[in-house]
mmCIF file of C-alpha atoms in Angstrom:
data_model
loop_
_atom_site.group_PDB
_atom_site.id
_atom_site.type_symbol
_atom_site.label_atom_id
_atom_site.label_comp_id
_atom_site.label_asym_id
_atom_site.label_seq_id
_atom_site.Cartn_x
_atom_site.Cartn_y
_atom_site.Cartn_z
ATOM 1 C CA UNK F 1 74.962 -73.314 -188.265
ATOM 2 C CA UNK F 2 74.829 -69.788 -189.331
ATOM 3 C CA UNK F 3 71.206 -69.871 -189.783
ATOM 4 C CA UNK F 4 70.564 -72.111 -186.844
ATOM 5 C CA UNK F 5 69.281 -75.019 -188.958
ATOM 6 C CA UNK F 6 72.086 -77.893 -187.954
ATOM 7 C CA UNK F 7 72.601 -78.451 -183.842
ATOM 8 C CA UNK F 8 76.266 -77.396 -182.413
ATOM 9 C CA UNK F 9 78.325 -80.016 -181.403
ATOM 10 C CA UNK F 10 77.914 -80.782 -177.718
ATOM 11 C CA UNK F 11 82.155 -80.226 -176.234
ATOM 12 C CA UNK F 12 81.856 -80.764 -173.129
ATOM 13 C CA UNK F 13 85.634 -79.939 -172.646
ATOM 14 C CA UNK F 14 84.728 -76.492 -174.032
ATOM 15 C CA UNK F 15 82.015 -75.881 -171.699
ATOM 16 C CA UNK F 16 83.456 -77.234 -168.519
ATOM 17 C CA UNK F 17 86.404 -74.772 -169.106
ATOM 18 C CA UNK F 18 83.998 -71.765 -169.853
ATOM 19 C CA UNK F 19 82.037 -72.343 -166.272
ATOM 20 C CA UNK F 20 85.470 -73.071 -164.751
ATOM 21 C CA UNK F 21 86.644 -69.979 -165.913
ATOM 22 C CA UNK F 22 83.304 -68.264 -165.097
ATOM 23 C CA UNK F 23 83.389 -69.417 -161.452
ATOM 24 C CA UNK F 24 86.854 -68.203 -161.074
ATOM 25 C CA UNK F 25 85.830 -64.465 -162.245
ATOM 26 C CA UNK F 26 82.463 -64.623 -160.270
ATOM 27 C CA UNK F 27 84.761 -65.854 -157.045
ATOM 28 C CA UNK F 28 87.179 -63.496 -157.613
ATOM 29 C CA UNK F 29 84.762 -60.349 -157.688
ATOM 30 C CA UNK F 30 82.446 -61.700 -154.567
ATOM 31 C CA UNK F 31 86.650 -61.906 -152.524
ATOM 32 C CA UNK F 32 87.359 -58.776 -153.698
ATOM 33 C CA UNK F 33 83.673 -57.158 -152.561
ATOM 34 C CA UNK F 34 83.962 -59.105 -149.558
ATOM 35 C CA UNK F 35 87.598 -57.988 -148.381
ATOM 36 C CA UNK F 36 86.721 -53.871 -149.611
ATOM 37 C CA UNK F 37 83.307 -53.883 -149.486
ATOM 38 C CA UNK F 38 82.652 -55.859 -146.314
ATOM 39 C CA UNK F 39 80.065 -53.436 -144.752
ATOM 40 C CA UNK F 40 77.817 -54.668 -147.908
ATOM 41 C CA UNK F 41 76.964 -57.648 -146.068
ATOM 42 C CA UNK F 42 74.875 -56.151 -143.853
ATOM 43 C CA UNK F 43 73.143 -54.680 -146.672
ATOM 44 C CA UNK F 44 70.961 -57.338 -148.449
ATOM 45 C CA UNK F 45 68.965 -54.885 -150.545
ATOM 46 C CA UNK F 46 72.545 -53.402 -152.135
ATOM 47 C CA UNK F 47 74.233 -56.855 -151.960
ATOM 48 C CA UNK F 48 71.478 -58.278 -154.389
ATOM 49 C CA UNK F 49 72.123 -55.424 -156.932
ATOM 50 C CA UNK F 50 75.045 -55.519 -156.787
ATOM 51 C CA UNK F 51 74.917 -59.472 -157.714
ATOM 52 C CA UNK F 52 72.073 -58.730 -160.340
ATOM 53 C CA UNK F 53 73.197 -55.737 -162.210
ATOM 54 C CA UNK F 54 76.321 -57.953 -163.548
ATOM 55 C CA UNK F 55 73.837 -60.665 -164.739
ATOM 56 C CA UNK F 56 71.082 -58.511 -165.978
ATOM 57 C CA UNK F 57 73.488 -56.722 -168.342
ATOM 58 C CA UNK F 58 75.790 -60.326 -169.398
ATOM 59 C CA UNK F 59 72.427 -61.520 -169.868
ATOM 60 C CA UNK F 60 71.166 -58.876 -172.502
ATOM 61 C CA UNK F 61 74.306 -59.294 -174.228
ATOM 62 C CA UNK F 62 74.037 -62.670 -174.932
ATOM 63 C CA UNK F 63 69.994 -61.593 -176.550
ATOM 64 C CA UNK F 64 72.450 -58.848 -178.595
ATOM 65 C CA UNK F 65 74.851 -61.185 -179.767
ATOM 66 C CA UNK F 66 72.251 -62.414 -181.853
ATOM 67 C CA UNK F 67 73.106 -59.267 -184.144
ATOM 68 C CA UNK F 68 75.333 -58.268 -186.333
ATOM 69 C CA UNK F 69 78.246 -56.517 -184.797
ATOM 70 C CA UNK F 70 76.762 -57.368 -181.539
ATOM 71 C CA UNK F 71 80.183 -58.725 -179.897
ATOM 72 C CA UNK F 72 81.106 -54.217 -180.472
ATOM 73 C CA UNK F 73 77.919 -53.740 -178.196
ATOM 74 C CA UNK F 74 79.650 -55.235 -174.795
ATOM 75 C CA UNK F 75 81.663 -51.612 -175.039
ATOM 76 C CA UNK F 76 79.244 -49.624 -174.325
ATOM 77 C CA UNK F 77 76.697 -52.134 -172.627
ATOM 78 C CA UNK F 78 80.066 -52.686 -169.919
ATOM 79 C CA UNK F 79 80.142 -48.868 -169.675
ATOM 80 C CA UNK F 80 76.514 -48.752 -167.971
ATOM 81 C CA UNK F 81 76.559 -51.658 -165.818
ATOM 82 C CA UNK F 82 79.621 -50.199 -163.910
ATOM 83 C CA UNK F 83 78.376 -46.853 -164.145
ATOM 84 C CA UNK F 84 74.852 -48.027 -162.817
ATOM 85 C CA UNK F 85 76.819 -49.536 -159.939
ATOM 86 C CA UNK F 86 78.866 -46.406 -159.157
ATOM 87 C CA UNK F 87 76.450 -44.150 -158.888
ATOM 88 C CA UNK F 88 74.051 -46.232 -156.938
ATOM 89 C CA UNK F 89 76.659 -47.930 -154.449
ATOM 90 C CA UNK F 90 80.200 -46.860 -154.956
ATOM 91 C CA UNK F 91 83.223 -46.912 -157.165
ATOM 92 C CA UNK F 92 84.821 -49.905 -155.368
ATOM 93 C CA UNK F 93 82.062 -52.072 -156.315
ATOM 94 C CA UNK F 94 81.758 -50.092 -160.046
ATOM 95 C CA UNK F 95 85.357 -51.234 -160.451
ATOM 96 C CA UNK F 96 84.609 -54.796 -159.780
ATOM 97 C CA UNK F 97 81.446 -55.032 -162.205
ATOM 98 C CA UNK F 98 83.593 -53.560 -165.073
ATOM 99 C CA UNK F 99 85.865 -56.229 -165.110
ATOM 100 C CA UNK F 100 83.142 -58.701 -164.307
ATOM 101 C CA UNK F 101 80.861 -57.520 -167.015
ATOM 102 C CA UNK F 102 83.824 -57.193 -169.555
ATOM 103 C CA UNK F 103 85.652 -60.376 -169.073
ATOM 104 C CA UNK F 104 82.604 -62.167 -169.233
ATOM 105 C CA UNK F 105 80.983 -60.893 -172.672
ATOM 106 C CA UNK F 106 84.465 -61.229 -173.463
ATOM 107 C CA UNK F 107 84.431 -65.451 -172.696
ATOM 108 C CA UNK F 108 80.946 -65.414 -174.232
ATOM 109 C CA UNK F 109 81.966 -63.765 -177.834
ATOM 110 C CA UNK F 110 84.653 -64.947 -178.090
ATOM 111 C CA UNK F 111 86.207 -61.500 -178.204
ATOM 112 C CA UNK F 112 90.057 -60.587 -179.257
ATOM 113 C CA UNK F 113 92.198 -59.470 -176.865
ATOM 114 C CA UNK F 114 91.516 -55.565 -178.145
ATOM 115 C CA UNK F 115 88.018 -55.658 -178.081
ATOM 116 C CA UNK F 116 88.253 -56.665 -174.373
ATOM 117 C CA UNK F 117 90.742 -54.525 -173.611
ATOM 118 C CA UNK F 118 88.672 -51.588 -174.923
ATOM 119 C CA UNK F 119 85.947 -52.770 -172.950
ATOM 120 C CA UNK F 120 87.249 -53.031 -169.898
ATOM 121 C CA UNK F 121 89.069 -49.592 -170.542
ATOM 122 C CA UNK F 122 85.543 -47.651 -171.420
ATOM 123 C CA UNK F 123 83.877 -49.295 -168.477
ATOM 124 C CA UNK F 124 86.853 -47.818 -165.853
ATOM 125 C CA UNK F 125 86.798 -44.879 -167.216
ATOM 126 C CA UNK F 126 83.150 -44.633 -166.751
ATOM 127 C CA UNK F 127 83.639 -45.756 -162.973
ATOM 128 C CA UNK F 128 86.271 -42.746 -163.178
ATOM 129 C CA UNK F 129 84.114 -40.050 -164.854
ATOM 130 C CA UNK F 130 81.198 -41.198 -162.404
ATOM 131 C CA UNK F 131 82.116 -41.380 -159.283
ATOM 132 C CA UNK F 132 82.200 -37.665 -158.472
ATOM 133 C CA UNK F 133 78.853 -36.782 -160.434
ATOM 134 C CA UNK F 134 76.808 -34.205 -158.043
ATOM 135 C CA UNK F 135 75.063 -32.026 -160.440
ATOM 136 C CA UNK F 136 74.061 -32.204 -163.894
ATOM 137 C CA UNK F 137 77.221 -30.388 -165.052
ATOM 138 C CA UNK F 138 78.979 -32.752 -163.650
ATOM 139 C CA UNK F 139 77.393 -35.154 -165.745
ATOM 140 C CA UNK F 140 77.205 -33.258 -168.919
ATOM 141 C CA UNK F 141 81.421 -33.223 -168.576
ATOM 142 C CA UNK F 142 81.271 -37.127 -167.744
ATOM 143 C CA UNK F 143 79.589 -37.637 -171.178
ATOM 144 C CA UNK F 144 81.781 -35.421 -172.956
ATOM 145 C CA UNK F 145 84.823 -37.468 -171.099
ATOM 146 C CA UNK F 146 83.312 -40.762 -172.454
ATOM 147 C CA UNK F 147 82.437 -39.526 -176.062
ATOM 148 C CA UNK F 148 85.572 -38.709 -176.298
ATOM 149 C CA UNK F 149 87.480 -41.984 -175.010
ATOM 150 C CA UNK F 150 84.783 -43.895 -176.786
ATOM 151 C CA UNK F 151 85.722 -42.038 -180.330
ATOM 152 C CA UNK F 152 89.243 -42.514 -179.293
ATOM 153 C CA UNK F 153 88.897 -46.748 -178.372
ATOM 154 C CA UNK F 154 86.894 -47.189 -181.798
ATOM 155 C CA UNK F 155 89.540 -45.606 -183.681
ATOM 156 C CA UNK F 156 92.524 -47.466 -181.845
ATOM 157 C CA UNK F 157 90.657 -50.769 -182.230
ATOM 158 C CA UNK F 158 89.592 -50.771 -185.576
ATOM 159 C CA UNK F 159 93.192 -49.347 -186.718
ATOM 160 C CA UNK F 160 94.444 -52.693 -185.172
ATOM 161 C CA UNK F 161 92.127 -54.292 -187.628
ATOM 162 C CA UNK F 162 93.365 -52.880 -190.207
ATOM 163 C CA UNK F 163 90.185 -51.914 -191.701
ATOM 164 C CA UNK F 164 89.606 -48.763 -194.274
ATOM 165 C CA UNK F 165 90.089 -45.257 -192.944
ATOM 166 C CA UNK F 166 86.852 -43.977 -193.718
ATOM 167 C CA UNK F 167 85.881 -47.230 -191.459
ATOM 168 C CA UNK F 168 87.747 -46.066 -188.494
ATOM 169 C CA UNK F 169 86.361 -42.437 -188.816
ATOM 170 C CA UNK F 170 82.381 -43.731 -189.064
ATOM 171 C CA UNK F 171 83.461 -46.141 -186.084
ATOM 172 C CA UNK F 172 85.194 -43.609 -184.259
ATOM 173 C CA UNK F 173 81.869 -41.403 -184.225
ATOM 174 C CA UNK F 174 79.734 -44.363 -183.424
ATOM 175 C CA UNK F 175 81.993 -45.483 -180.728
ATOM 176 C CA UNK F 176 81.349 -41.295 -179.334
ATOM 177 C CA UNK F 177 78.224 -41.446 -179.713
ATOM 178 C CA UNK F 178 77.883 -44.744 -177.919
ATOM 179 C CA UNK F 179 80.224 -43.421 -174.867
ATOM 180 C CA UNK F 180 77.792 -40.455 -174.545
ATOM 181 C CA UNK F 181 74.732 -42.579 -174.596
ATOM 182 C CA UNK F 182 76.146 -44.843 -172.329
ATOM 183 C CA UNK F 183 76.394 -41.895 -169.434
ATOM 184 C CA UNK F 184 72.509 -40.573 -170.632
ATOM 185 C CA UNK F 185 71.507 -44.588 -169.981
ATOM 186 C CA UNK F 186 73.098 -44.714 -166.786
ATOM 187 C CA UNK F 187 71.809 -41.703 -165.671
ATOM 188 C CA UNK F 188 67.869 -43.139 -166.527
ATOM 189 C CA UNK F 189 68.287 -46.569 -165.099
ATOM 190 C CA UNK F 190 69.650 -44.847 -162.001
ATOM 191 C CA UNK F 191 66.668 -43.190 -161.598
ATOM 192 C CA UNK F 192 64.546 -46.039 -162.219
ATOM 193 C CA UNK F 193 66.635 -48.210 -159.554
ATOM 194 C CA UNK F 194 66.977 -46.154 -156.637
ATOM 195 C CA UNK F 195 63.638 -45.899 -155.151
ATOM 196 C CA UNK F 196 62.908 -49.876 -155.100
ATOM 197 C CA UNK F 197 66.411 -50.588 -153.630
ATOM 198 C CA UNK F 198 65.871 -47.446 -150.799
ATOM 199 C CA UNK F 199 69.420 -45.517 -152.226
ATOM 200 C CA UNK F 200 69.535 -41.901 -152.480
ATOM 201 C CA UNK F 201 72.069 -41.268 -155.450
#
């Protein structure tokens, strides 16, 4: 199975209670956008990103999962779909995408409850750190925020592992260096996004 040579077992149990539980998150996101957010609706250019940001990124997570250590890429990966959403729309919808995004490579890996809780916290903070940005210091102190609660996340959650210390320092530093590149990321794809979709960011 490892090496993809024998077919999974088809559980159809298993997968009617992943797109039940998928339906539920998706529902409970397009409620919470609809009650907050309502003024969206009369948007459809910012109503369809909003809708395909969350699926473009769960999607490239799945093609990540593939691997190894790819279930510790929905941190950061969470991080820039919120962010992206932020900056281009507003933190409302930013805080809806993180826990979209994050509860949803969450169901998908198969992640522990402290890899999804770090998730989820790196992609609100990111809304946080974000939502103010109006210059580029602003955004130089947003990365330094984030490289420092990613370093701070990869420490926590691999101490709850219980792996090696010289393992939690080298993941600490990756996890900084992800948080960083996570704001640098956001701040290209905004770029790239905002002329199609008519926003000035």
């Amino acid at each position: 199975q490892d090496l993809d040579l024998v077919a999974p077992r088809f559980e159809p149990v298993q997968i009617l209670a992943r797109l039940a539980l998928c339906i539920l998150l998706v529902s409970f996101c397009a409620g919470y956008i609809g009650r907050v957010e309502y003024s969206l609706l009369d948007r459809p250019a910012s109503l369809w990103m909003a809708a395909i940001i969350p699926v473009l990124f769960v999607s490239l997570f799945r093609f990540l999962l593939r691997v190894p250590q790819g279930d510790l890429l929905m941190v950061p990966l969470a991080a820039v779909g919120a962010m992206l959403l932020t900056i281009l729309l507003n933190a409302r919808i930013g805080l809806a995408a993180a826990f979209l995004i994050s509860a949803l490579c969450g169901v998908m890996a198969r992640a522990d409850s402290g890899l999804f809780l770090a998730t989820l916290l790196m992609a609100l903070i990111g809304v946080l750190v974000v939502s103010e940005i109006n210059s580029r210091g602003a955004l130089l102190r947003a990365a330094g925020y984030l490289a420092i609660s990613g370093a701070v996340l990869g420490a926590v959650l691999n101490a709850l592992r219980e792996v090696s210390p010289d393992e939690i320092a080298m993941l600490a530093l990756l996890g900084g260096v992800a948080g960083a590149g996570a704001v640098g990321v956001t701040y290209w794809l905004a770029m790239l996004v905002e002329r199609p979709f008519g926003i000035t960011t």
